[in-house]
Amino acid sequence: MTISIEEMRSFAAVAAQGTFSAAARALGRSQSVVSTHIAGMENELGIRLFVRGTPAKLTPAGEELLPGALRVLREAERFESRASELFRLPEPTRLRRISYAVFCLKK
């Protein structure tokens, strides 16, 4: 089983924003990319993460998996921050996307 960080970012953003379109705007991606990420996760896991509609609602499985996804995203942010410090690289755009998703879910 392989779930990408980008898929987790989309998952967290849809959960925070309530719609695939709003999540896409928040992430600076197209709605089709976010939809593809969610569909990919659902296919890989063999479960539905959202009940489609407006707003998109987490299924019980999605509610159970969301905290783990947020932990992974926070750790990815820490990793990227530390790597940037060590190598004195400019902050990756990805960090802003992770930070935004985590911020939205803390509301």
Coordinates of C-alpha atoms in Angstrom, one line a residue:
M1 CA 0.0 0.0 0.0
T2 CA 1.4 3.4 -1.0
I3 CA -0.3 6.7 0.0
S4 CA 1.6 9.8 -1.0
I5 CA 2.1 13.0 1.0
E6 CA 0.3 14.9 -1.7
E7 CA -2.7 12.6 -1.4
M8 CA -2.7 13.2 2.4
R9 CA -2.5 16.9 1.8
S10 CA -5.6 16.7 -0.4
F11 CA -7.4 14.5 2.2
A12 CA -6.7 17.0 5.0
A13 CA -7.6 20.0 2.9
V14 CA -11.0 18.5 1.8
A15 CA -11.7 17.6 5.4
A16 CA -10.9 21.2 6.5
Q17 CA -12.5 23.1 3.6
G18 CA -15.6 20.9 3.1
T19 CA -15.5 20.8 -0.7
F20 CA -13.1 19.5 -3.3
S21 CA -13.1 22.8 -5.1
A22 CA -12.3 24.8 -1.9
A23 CA -9.5 22.4 -1.0
A24 CA -8.1 22.7 -4.5
R25 CA -8.0 26.5 -4.2
A26 CA -6.4 26.3 -0.8
L27 CA -3.7 24.0 -2.1
G28 CA -3.2 25.9 -5.4
R29 CA -4.2 22.9 -7.4
S30 CA -7.0 22.0 -9.8
Q31 CA -10.1 20.3 -8.5
S32 CA -9.4 17.3 -10.7
V33 CA -6.0 16.8 -9.0
V34 CA -7.7 16.8 -5.6
S35 CA -10.4 14.4 -6.8
T36 CA -7.8 12.1 -8.3
H37 CA -5.8 12.1 -5.0
I38 CA -8.9 11.2 -3.0
A39 CA -10.0 8.5 -5.5
G40 CA -6.4 7.1 -5.4
M41 CA -6.4 6.9 -1.6
E42 CA -9.8 5.3 -1.6
N43 CA -8.8 2.8 -4.2
E44 CA -5.6 2.0 -2.4
L45 CA -7.3 1.6 1.0
G46 CA -10.4 -0.1 -0.3
I47 CA -12.7 2.3 1.7
R48 CA -14.6 5.5 1.2
L49 CA -13.1 8.5 3.0
F50 CA -15.9 11.0 2.1
V51 CA -19.6 11.0 1.5
R52 CA -19.8 13.2 -1.6
G53 CA -22.0 16.2 -1.5
T54 CA -21.8 19.8 -0.4
P55 CA -20.2 19.8 2.0
A56 CA -18.2 16.6 1.6
K57 CA -18.5 14.7 4.9
L58 CA -15.9 12.4 6.3
T59 CA -17.1 8.8 6.6
P60 CA -16.4 7.0 9.9
A61 CA -13.3 5.5 8.3
G62 CA -12.2 9.0 7.2
E63 CA -12.7 10.4 10.6
E64 CA -10.6 7.6 12.1
L65 CA -7.8 8.1 9.6
L66 CA -7.6 11.9 9.6
P67 CA -5.7 12.3 12.8
G68 CA -3.0 10.0 11.5
A69 CA -2.8 11.9 8.3
L70 CA -2.4 15.1 10.2
R71 CA 0.4 13.6 12.2
V72 CA 2.2 12.5 9.1
L73 CA 1.8 16.0 7.5
R74 CA 3.2 17.7 10.7
E75 CA 6.2 15.4 10.7
A76 CA 6.7 16.0 6.9
E77 CA 6.7 19.7 7.7
R78 CA 9.2 19.3 10.5
F79 CA 11.4 17.2 8.2
E80 CA 11.4 19.7 5.4
S81 CA 12.0 22.6 7.8
R82 CA 15.0 20.8 9.3
A83 CA 16.4 19.9 5.9
S84 CA 16.0 23.5 4.8
E85 CA 17.9 24.7 7.9
L86 CA 20.7 22.1 7.4
F87 CA 21.3 22.9 3.8
R88 CA 20.2 26.5 3.9
L89 CA 17.8 26.0 1.1
P90 CA 14.9 28.4 0.5
E91 CA 11.6 27.3 2.2
P92 CA 9.9 24.9 -0.2
T93 CA 6.4 25.8 -1.4
R94 CA 5.3 22.5 -0.1
L95 CA 5.7 23.7 3.5
R96 CA 3.2 26.5 3.0
R97 CA 0.7 23.9 1.7
I98 CA 1.2 21.6 4.6
S99 CA 1.1 24.5 7.1
Y100 CA -2.2 25.7 5.6
A101 CA -3.8 22.3 5.7
V102 CA -2.8 21.8 9.4
F103 CA -3.9 25.4 10.2
C104 CA -7.3 24.8 8.7
L105 CA -7.9 21.7 10.6
K106 CA -7.0 23.4 13.9
K107 CA -9.9 25.8 13.5

